[in-house]
PDB file of C-alpha atoms in Angstrom:
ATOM      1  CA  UNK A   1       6.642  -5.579   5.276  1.00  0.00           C
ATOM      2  CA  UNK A   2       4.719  -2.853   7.281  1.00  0.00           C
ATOM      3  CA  UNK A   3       5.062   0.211   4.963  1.00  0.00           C
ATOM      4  CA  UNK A   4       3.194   3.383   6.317  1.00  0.00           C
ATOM      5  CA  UNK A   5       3.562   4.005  10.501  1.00  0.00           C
ATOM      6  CA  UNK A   6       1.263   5.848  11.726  1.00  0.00           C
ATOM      7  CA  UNK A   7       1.303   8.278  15.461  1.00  0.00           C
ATOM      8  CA  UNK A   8      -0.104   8.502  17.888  1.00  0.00           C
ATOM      9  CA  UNK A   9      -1.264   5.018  17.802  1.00  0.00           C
ATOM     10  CA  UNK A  10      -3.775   6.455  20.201  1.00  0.00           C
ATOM     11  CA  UNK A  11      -5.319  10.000  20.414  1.00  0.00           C
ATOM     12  CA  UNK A  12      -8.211  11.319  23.083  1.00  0.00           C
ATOM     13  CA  UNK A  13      -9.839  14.785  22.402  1.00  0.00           C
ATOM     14  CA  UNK A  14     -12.752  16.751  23.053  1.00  0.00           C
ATOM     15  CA  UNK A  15     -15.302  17.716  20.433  1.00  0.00           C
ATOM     16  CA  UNK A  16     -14.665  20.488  18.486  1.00  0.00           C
ATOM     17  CA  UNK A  17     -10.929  20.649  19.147  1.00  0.00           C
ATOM     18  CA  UNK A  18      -8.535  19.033  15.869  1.00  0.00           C
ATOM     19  CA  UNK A  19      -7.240  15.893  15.305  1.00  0.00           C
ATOM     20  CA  UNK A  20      -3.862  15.769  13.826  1.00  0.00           C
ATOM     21  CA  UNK A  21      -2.403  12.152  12.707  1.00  0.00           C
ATOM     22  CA  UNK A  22       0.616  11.493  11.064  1.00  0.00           C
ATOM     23  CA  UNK A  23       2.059   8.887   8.679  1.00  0.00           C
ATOM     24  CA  UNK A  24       5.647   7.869   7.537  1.00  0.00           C
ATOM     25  CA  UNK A  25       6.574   5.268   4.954  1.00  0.00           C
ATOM     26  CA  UNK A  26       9.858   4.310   3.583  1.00  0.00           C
ATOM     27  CA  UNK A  27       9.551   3.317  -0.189  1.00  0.00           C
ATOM     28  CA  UNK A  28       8.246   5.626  -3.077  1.00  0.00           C
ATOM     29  CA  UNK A  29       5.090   5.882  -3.669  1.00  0.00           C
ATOM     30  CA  UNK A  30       2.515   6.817  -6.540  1.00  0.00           C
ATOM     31  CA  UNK A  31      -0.107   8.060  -4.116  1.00  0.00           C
ATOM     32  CA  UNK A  32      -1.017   7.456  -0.644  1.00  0.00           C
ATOM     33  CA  UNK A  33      -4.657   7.241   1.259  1.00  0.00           C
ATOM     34  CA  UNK A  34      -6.426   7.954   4.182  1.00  0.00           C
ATOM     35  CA  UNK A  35      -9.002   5.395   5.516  1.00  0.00           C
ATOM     36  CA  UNK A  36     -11.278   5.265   8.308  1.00  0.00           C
ATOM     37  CA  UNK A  37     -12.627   2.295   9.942  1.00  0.00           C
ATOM     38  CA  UNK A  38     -15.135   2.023  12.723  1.00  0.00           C
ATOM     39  CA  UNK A  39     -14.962  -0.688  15.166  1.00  0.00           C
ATOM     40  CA  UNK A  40     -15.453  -4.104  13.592  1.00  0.00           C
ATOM     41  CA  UNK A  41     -16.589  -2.724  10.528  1.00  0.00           C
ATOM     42  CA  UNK A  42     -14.935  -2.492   6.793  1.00  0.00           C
ATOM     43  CA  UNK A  43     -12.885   0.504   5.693  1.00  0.00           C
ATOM     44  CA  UNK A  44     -14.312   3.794   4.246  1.00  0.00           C
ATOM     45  CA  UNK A  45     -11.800   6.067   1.412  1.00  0.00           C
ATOM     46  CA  UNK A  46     -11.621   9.644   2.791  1.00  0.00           C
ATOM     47  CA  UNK A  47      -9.236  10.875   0.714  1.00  0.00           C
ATOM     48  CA  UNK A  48      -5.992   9.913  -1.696  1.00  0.00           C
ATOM     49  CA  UNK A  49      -3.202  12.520  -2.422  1.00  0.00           C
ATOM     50  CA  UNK A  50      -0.891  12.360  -5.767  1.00  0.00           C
ATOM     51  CA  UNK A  51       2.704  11.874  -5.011  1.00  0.00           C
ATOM     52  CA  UNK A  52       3.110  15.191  -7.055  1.00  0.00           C
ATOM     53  CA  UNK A  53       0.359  17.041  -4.441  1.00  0.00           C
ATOM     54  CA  UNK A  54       1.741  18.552  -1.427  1.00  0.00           C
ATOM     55  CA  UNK A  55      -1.981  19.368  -0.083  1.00  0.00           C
ATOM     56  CA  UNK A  56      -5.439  18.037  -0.474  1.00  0.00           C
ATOM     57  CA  UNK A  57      -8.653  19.462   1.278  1.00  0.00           C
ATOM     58  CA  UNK A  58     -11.727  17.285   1.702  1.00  0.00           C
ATOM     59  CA  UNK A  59     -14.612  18.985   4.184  1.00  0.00           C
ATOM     60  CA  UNK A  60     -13.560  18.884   6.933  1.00  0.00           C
ATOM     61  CA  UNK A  61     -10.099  17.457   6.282  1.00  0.00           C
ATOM     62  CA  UNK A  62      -6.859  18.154   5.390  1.00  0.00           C
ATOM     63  CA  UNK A  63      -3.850  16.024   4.180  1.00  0.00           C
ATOM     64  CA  UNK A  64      -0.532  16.936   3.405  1.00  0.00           C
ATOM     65  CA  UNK A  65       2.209  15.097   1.667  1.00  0.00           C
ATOM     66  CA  UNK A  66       5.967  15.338   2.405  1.00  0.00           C
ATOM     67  CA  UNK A  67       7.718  12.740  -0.228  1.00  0.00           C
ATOM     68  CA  UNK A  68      10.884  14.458   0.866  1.00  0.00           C
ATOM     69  CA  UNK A  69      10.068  13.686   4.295  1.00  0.00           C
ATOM     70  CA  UNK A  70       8.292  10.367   3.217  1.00  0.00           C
ATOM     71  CA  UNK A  71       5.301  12.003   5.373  1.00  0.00           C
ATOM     72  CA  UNK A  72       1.837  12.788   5.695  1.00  0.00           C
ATOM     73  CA  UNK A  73      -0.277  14.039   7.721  1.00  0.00           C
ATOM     74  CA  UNK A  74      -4.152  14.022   8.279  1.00  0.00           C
ATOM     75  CA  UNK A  75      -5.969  16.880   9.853  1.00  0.00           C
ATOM     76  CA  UNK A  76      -9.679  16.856  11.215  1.00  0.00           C
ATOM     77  CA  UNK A  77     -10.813  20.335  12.106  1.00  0.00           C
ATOM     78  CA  UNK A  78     -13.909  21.090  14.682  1.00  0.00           C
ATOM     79  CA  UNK A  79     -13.571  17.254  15.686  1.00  0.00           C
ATOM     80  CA  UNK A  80     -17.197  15.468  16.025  1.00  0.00           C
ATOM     81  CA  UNK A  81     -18.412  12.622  18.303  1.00  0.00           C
ATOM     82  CA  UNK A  82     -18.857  10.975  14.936  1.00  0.00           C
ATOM     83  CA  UNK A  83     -15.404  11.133  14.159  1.00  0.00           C
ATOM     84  CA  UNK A  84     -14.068   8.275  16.663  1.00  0.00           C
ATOM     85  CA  UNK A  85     -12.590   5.685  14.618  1.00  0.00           C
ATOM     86  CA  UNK A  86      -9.190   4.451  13.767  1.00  0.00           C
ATOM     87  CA  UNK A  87      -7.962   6.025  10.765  1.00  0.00           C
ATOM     88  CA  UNK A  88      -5.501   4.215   8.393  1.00  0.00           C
ATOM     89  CA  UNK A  89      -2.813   5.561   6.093  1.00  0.00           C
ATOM     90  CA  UNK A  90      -2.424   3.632   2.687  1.00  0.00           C
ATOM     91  CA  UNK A  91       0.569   3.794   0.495  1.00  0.00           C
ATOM     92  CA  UNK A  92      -0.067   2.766  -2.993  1.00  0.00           C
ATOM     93  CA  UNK A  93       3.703   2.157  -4.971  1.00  0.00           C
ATOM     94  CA  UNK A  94       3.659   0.019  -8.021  1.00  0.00           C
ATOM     95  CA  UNK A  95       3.329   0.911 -11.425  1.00  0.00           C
ATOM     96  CA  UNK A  96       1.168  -2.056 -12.356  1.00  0.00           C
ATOM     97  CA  UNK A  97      -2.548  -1.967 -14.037  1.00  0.00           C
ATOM     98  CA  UNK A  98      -4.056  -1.691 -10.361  1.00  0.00           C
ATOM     99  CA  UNK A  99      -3.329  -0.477  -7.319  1.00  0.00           C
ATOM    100  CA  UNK A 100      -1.683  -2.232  -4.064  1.00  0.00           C
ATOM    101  CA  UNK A 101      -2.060  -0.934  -0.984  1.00  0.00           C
ATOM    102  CA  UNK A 102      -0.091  -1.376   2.185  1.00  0.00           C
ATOM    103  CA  UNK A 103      -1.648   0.119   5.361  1.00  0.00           C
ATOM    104  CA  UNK A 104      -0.006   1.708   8.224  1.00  0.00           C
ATOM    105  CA  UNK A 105      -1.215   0.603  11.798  1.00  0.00           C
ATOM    106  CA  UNK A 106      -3.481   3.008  12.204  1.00  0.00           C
ATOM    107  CA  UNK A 107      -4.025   5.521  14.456  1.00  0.00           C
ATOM    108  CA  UNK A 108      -7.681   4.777  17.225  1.00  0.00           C
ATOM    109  CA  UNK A 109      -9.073   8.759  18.013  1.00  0.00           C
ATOM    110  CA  UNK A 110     -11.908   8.992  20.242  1.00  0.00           C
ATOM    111  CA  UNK A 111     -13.643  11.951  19.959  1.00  0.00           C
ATOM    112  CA  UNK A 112     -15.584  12.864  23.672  1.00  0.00           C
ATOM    113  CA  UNK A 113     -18.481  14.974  23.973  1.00  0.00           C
TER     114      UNK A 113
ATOM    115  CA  UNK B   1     -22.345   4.127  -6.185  1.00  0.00           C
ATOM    116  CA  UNK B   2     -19.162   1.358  -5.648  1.00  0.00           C
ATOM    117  CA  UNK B   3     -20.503  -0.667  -3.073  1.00  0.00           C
ATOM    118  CA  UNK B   4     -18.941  -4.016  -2.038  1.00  0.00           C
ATOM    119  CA  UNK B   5     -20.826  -6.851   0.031  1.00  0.00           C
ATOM    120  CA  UNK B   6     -19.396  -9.669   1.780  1.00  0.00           C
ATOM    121  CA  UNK B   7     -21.041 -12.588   3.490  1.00  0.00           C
ATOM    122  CA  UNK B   8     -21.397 -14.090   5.932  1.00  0.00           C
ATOM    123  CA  UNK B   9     -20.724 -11.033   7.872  1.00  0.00           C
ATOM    124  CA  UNK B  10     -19.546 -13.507  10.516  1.00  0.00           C
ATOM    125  CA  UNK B  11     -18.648 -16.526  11.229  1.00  0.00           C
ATOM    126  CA  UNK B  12     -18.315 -19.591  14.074  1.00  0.00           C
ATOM    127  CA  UNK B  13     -16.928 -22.948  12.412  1.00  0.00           C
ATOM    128  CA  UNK B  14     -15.108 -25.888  14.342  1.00  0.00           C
ATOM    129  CA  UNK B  15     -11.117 -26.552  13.499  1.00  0.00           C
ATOM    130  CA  UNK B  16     -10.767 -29.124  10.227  1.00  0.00           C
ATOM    131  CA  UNK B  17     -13.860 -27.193   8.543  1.00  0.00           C
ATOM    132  CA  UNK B  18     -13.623 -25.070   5.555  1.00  0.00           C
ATOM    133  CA  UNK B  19     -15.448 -21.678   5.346  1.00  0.00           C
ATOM    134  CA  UNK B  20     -16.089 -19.990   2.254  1.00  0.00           C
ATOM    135  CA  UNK B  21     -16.315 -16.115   2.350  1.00  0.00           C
ATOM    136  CA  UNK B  22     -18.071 -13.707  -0.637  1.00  0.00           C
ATOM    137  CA  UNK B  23     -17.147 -10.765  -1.733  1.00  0.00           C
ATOM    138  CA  UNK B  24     -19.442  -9.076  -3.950  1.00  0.00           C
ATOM    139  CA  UNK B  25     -19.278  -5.584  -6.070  1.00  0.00           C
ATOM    140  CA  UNK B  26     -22.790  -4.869  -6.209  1.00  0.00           C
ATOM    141  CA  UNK B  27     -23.396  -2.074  -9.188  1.00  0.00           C
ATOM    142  CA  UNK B  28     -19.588  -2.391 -10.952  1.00  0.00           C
ATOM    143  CA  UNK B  29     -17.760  -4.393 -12.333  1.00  0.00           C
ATOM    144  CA  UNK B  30     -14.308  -5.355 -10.505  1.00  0.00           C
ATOM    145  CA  UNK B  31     -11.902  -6.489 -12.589  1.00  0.00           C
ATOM    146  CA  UNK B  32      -9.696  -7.005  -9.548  1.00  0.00           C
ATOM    147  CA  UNK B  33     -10.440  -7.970  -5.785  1.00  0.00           C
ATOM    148  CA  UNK B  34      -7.945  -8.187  -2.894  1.00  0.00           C
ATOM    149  CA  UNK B  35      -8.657  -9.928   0.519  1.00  0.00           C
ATOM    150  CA  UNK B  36      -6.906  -8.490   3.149  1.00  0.00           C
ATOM    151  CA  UNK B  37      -6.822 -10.254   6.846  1.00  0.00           C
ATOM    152  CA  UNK B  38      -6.773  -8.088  10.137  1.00  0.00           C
ATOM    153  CA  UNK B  39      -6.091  -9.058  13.602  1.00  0.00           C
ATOM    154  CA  UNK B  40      -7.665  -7.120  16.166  1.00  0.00           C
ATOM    155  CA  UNK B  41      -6.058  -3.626  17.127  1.00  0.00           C
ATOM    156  CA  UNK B  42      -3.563  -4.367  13.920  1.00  0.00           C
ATOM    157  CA  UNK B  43      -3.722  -2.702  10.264  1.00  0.00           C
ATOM    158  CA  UNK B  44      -4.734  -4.621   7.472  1.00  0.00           C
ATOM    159  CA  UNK B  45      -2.207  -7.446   6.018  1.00  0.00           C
ATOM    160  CA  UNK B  46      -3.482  -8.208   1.987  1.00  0.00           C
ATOM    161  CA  UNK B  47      -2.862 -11.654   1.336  1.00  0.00           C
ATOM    162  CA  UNK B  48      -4.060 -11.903  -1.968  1.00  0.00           C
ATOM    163  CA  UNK B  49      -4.737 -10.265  -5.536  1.00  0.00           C
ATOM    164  CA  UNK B  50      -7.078 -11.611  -7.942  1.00  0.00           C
ATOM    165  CA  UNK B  51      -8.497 -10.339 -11.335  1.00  0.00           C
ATOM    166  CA  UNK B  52     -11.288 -12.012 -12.771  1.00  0.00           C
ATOM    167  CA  UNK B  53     -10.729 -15.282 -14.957  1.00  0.00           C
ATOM    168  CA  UNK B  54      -6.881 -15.767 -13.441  1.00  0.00           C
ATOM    169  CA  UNK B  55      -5.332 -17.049 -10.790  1.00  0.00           C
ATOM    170  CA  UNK B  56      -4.591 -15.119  -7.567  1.00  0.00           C
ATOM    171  CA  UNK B  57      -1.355 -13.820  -6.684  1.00  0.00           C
ATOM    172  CA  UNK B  58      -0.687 -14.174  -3.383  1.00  0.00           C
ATOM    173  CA  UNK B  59       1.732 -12.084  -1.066  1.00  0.00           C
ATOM    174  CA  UNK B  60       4.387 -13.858   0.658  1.00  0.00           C
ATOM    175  CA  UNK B  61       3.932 -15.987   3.492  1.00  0.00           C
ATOM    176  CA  UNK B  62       0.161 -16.949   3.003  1.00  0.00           C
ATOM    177  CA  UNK B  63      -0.296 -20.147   2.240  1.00  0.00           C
ATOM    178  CA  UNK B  64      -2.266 -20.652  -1.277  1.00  0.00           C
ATOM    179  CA  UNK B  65      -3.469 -24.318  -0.777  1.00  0.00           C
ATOM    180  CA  UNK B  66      -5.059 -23.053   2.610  1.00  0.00           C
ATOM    181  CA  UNK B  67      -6.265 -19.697   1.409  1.00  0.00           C
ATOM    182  CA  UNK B  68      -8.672 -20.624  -1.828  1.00  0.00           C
ATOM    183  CA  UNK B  69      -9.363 -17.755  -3.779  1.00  0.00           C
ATOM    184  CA  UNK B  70     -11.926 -17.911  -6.887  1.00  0.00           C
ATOM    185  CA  UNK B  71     -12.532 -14.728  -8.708  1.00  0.00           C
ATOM    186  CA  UNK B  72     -14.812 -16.473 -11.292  1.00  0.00           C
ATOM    187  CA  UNK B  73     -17.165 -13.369 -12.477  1.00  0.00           C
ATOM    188  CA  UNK B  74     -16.568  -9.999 -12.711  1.00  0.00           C
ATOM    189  CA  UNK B  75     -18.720  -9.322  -9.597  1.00  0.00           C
ATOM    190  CA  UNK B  76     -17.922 -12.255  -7.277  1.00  0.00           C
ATOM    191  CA  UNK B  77     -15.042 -13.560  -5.616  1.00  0.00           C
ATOM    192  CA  UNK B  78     -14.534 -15.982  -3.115  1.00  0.00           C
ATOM    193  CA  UNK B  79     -12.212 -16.874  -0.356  1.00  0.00           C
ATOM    194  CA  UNK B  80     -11.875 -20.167   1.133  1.00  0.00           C
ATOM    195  CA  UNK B  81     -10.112 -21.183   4.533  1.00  0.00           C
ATOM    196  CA  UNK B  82      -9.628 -24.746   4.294  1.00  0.00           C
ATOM    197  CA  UNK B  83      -9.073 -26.960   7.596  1.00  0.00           C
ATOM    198  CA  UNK B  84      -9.265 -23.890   9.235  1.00  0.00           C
ATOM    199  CA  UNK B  85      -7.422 -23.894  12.468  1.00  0.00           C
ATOM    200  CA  UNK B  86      -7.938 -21.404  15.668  1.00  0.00           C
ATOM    201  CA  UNK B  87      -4.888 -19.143  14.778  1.00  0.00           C
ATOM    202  CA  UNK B  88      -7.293 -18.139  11.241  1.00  0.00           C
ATOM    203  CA  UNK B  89      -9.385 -16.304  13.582  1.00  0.00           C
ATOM    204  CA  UNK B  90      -9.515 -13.004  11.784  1.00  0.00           C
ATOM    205  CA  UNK B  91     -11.351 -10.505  10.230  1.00  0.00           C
ATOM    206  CA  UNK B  92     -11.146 -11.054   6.710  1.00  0.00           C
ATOM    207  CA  UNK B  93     -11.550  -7.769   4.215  1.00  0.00           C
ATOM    208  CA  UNK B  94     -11.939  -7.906   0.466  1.00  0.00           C
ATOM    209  CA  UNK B  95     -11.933  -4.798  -1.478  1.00  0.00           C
ATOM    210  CA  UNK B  96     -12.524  -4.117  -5.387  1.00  0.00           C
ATOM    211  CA  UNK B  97     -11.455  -1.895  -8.176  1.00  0.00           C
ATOM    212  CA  UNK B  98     -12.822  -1.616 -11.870  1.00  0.00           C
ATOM    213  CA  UNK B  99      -9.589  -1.780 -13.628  1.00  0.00           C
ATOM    214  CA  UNK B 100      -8.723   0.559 -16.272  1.00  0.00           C
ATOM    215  CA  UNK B 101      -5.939   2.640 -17.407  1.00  0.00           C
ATOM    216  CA  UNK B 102      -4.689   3.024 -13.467  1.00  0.00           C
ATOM    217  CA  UNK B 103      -7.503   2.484 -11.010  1.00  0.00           C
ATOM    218  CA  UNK B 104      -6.243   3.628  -7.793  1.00  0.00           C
ATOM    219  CA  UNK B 105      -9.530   3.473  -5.534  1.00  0.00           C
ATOM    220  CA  UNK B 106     -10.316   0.466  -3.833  1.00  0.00           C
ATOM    221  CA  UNK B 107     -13.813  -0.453  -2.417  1.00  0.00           C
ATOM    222  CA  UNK B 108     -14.104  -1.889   0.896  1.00  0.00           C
ATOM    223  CA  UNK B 109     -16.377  -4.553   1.999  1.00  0.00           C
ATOM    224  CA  UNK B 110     -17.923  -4.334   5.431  1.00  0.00           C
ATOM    225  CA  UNK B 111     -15.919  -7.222   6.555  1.00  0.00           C
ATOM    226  CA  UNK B 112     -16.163 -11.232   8.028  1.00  0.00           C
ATOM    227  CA  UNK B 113     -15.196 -12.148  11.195  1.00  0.00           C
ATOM    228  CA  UNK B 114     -14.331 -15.867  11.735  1.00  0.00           C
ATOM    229  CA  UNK B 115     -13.754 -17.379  14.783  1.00  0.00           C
ATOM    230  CA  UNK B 116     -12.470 -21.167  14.788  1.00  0.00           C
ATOM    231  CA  UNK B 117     -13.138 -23.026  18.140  1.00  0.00           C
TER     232      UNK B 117
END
């Protein structure tokens, strides 16, 4: 079953303003992660948060984790161009020797000049 | 470093055929792959689990004997849609991780898209 959710399923800025998506799941977790994926291309890690973090800062983004809330959120500042993509949120939740990930549904931002 | 290839990076096949799809960790070891299957505008369903020199374990509802996965080395796997059928028409994602204590980063490969006519 679908674990994380992701909204907006759709977001439309200019450059240079912030991006803010956010994720909800509904099981524990051991850590969750933020993917990005260009169009019809594979997924690229941006950045995994500890179930014991409550913020994580990567460049230019920011992710924070509510497990009380079973929430998180993923901020890009000073938006780029570049930065259009759909973005993915990952929840990793069992205790075996490797990690299994169930993805949210993503979130598409386009980014205009 | 961790980079993942797959190949073809698309491809056309008629319905009955079977496609074969590679997934390779090019400077690591993976001591487990997962393919994952996405339909377009949708999030990323995994289908399978394999670690190298076992069989896969595969999630609920995906059909083993259709979906052949061989994760014979610790730098190849390989997934094979047999009689594939226009409703496999997918983009098919592996990913890899080296194992150890508690690996929690997966690499992605670049993707394949099949189409079945």
């Amino acid at each position: 079953s679908q674990q994380g959710e992701e909204d907006p399923q759709a977001l439309s800025i200019q450059e240079g303003e912030n991006a803010t998506m956010n994720c909800s799941y509904k099981t524990s977790i051991n850590n969750l992660q933020w993917y990005r994926q260009n169009s019809g291309r594979g997924l690229v890690h941006l950045i995994l948060i500890r179930s014991n973090e409550r913020e994580k800062h990567s460049g230019r983004l920011r992710v924070t984790l509510d497990t009380s809330k079973k929430s998180s959120s993923l901020l890009i500042t000073a938006s780029r161009a570049a930065d259009t993509a759909s973005y993915f949120c990952a929840t990793d939740g069992t205790n075996s020797g490797y990690s299994t990930l169930t993805f949210g549904k993503g979130t598409m931002l386009l980014v205009s000049p | 470093g961790a980079v993942v290839s797959q190949h073809p990076s698309r491809v056309i096949c008629k319905s009955g055929t079977s496609v074969k799809i590679e997934c390779r960790s090019l400077d690591f070891q993976a001591t487990t792959m997962f393919w994952y299957r996405q339909f377009p505008k949708q999030s990323l369903m995994l289908m399978a689990t394999s670690n190298e020199g076992s069989k896969a374990t595969y999630e609920q509802g995906v059909e083993k004997d259709k979906f052949l996965i061989n994760h014979a080395s610790l730098t190849l796997s390989t997934l094979t849609v047999t009689s594939a059928h226009p409703e496999d028409s997918s983009f098919y994602i592996c990913s890899a991780s080296w194992g150890g204590p508690y690996q929690e980063t997966q690499y992605f490969g670049p993707g394949t898209r099949l189409l079945v006519l």
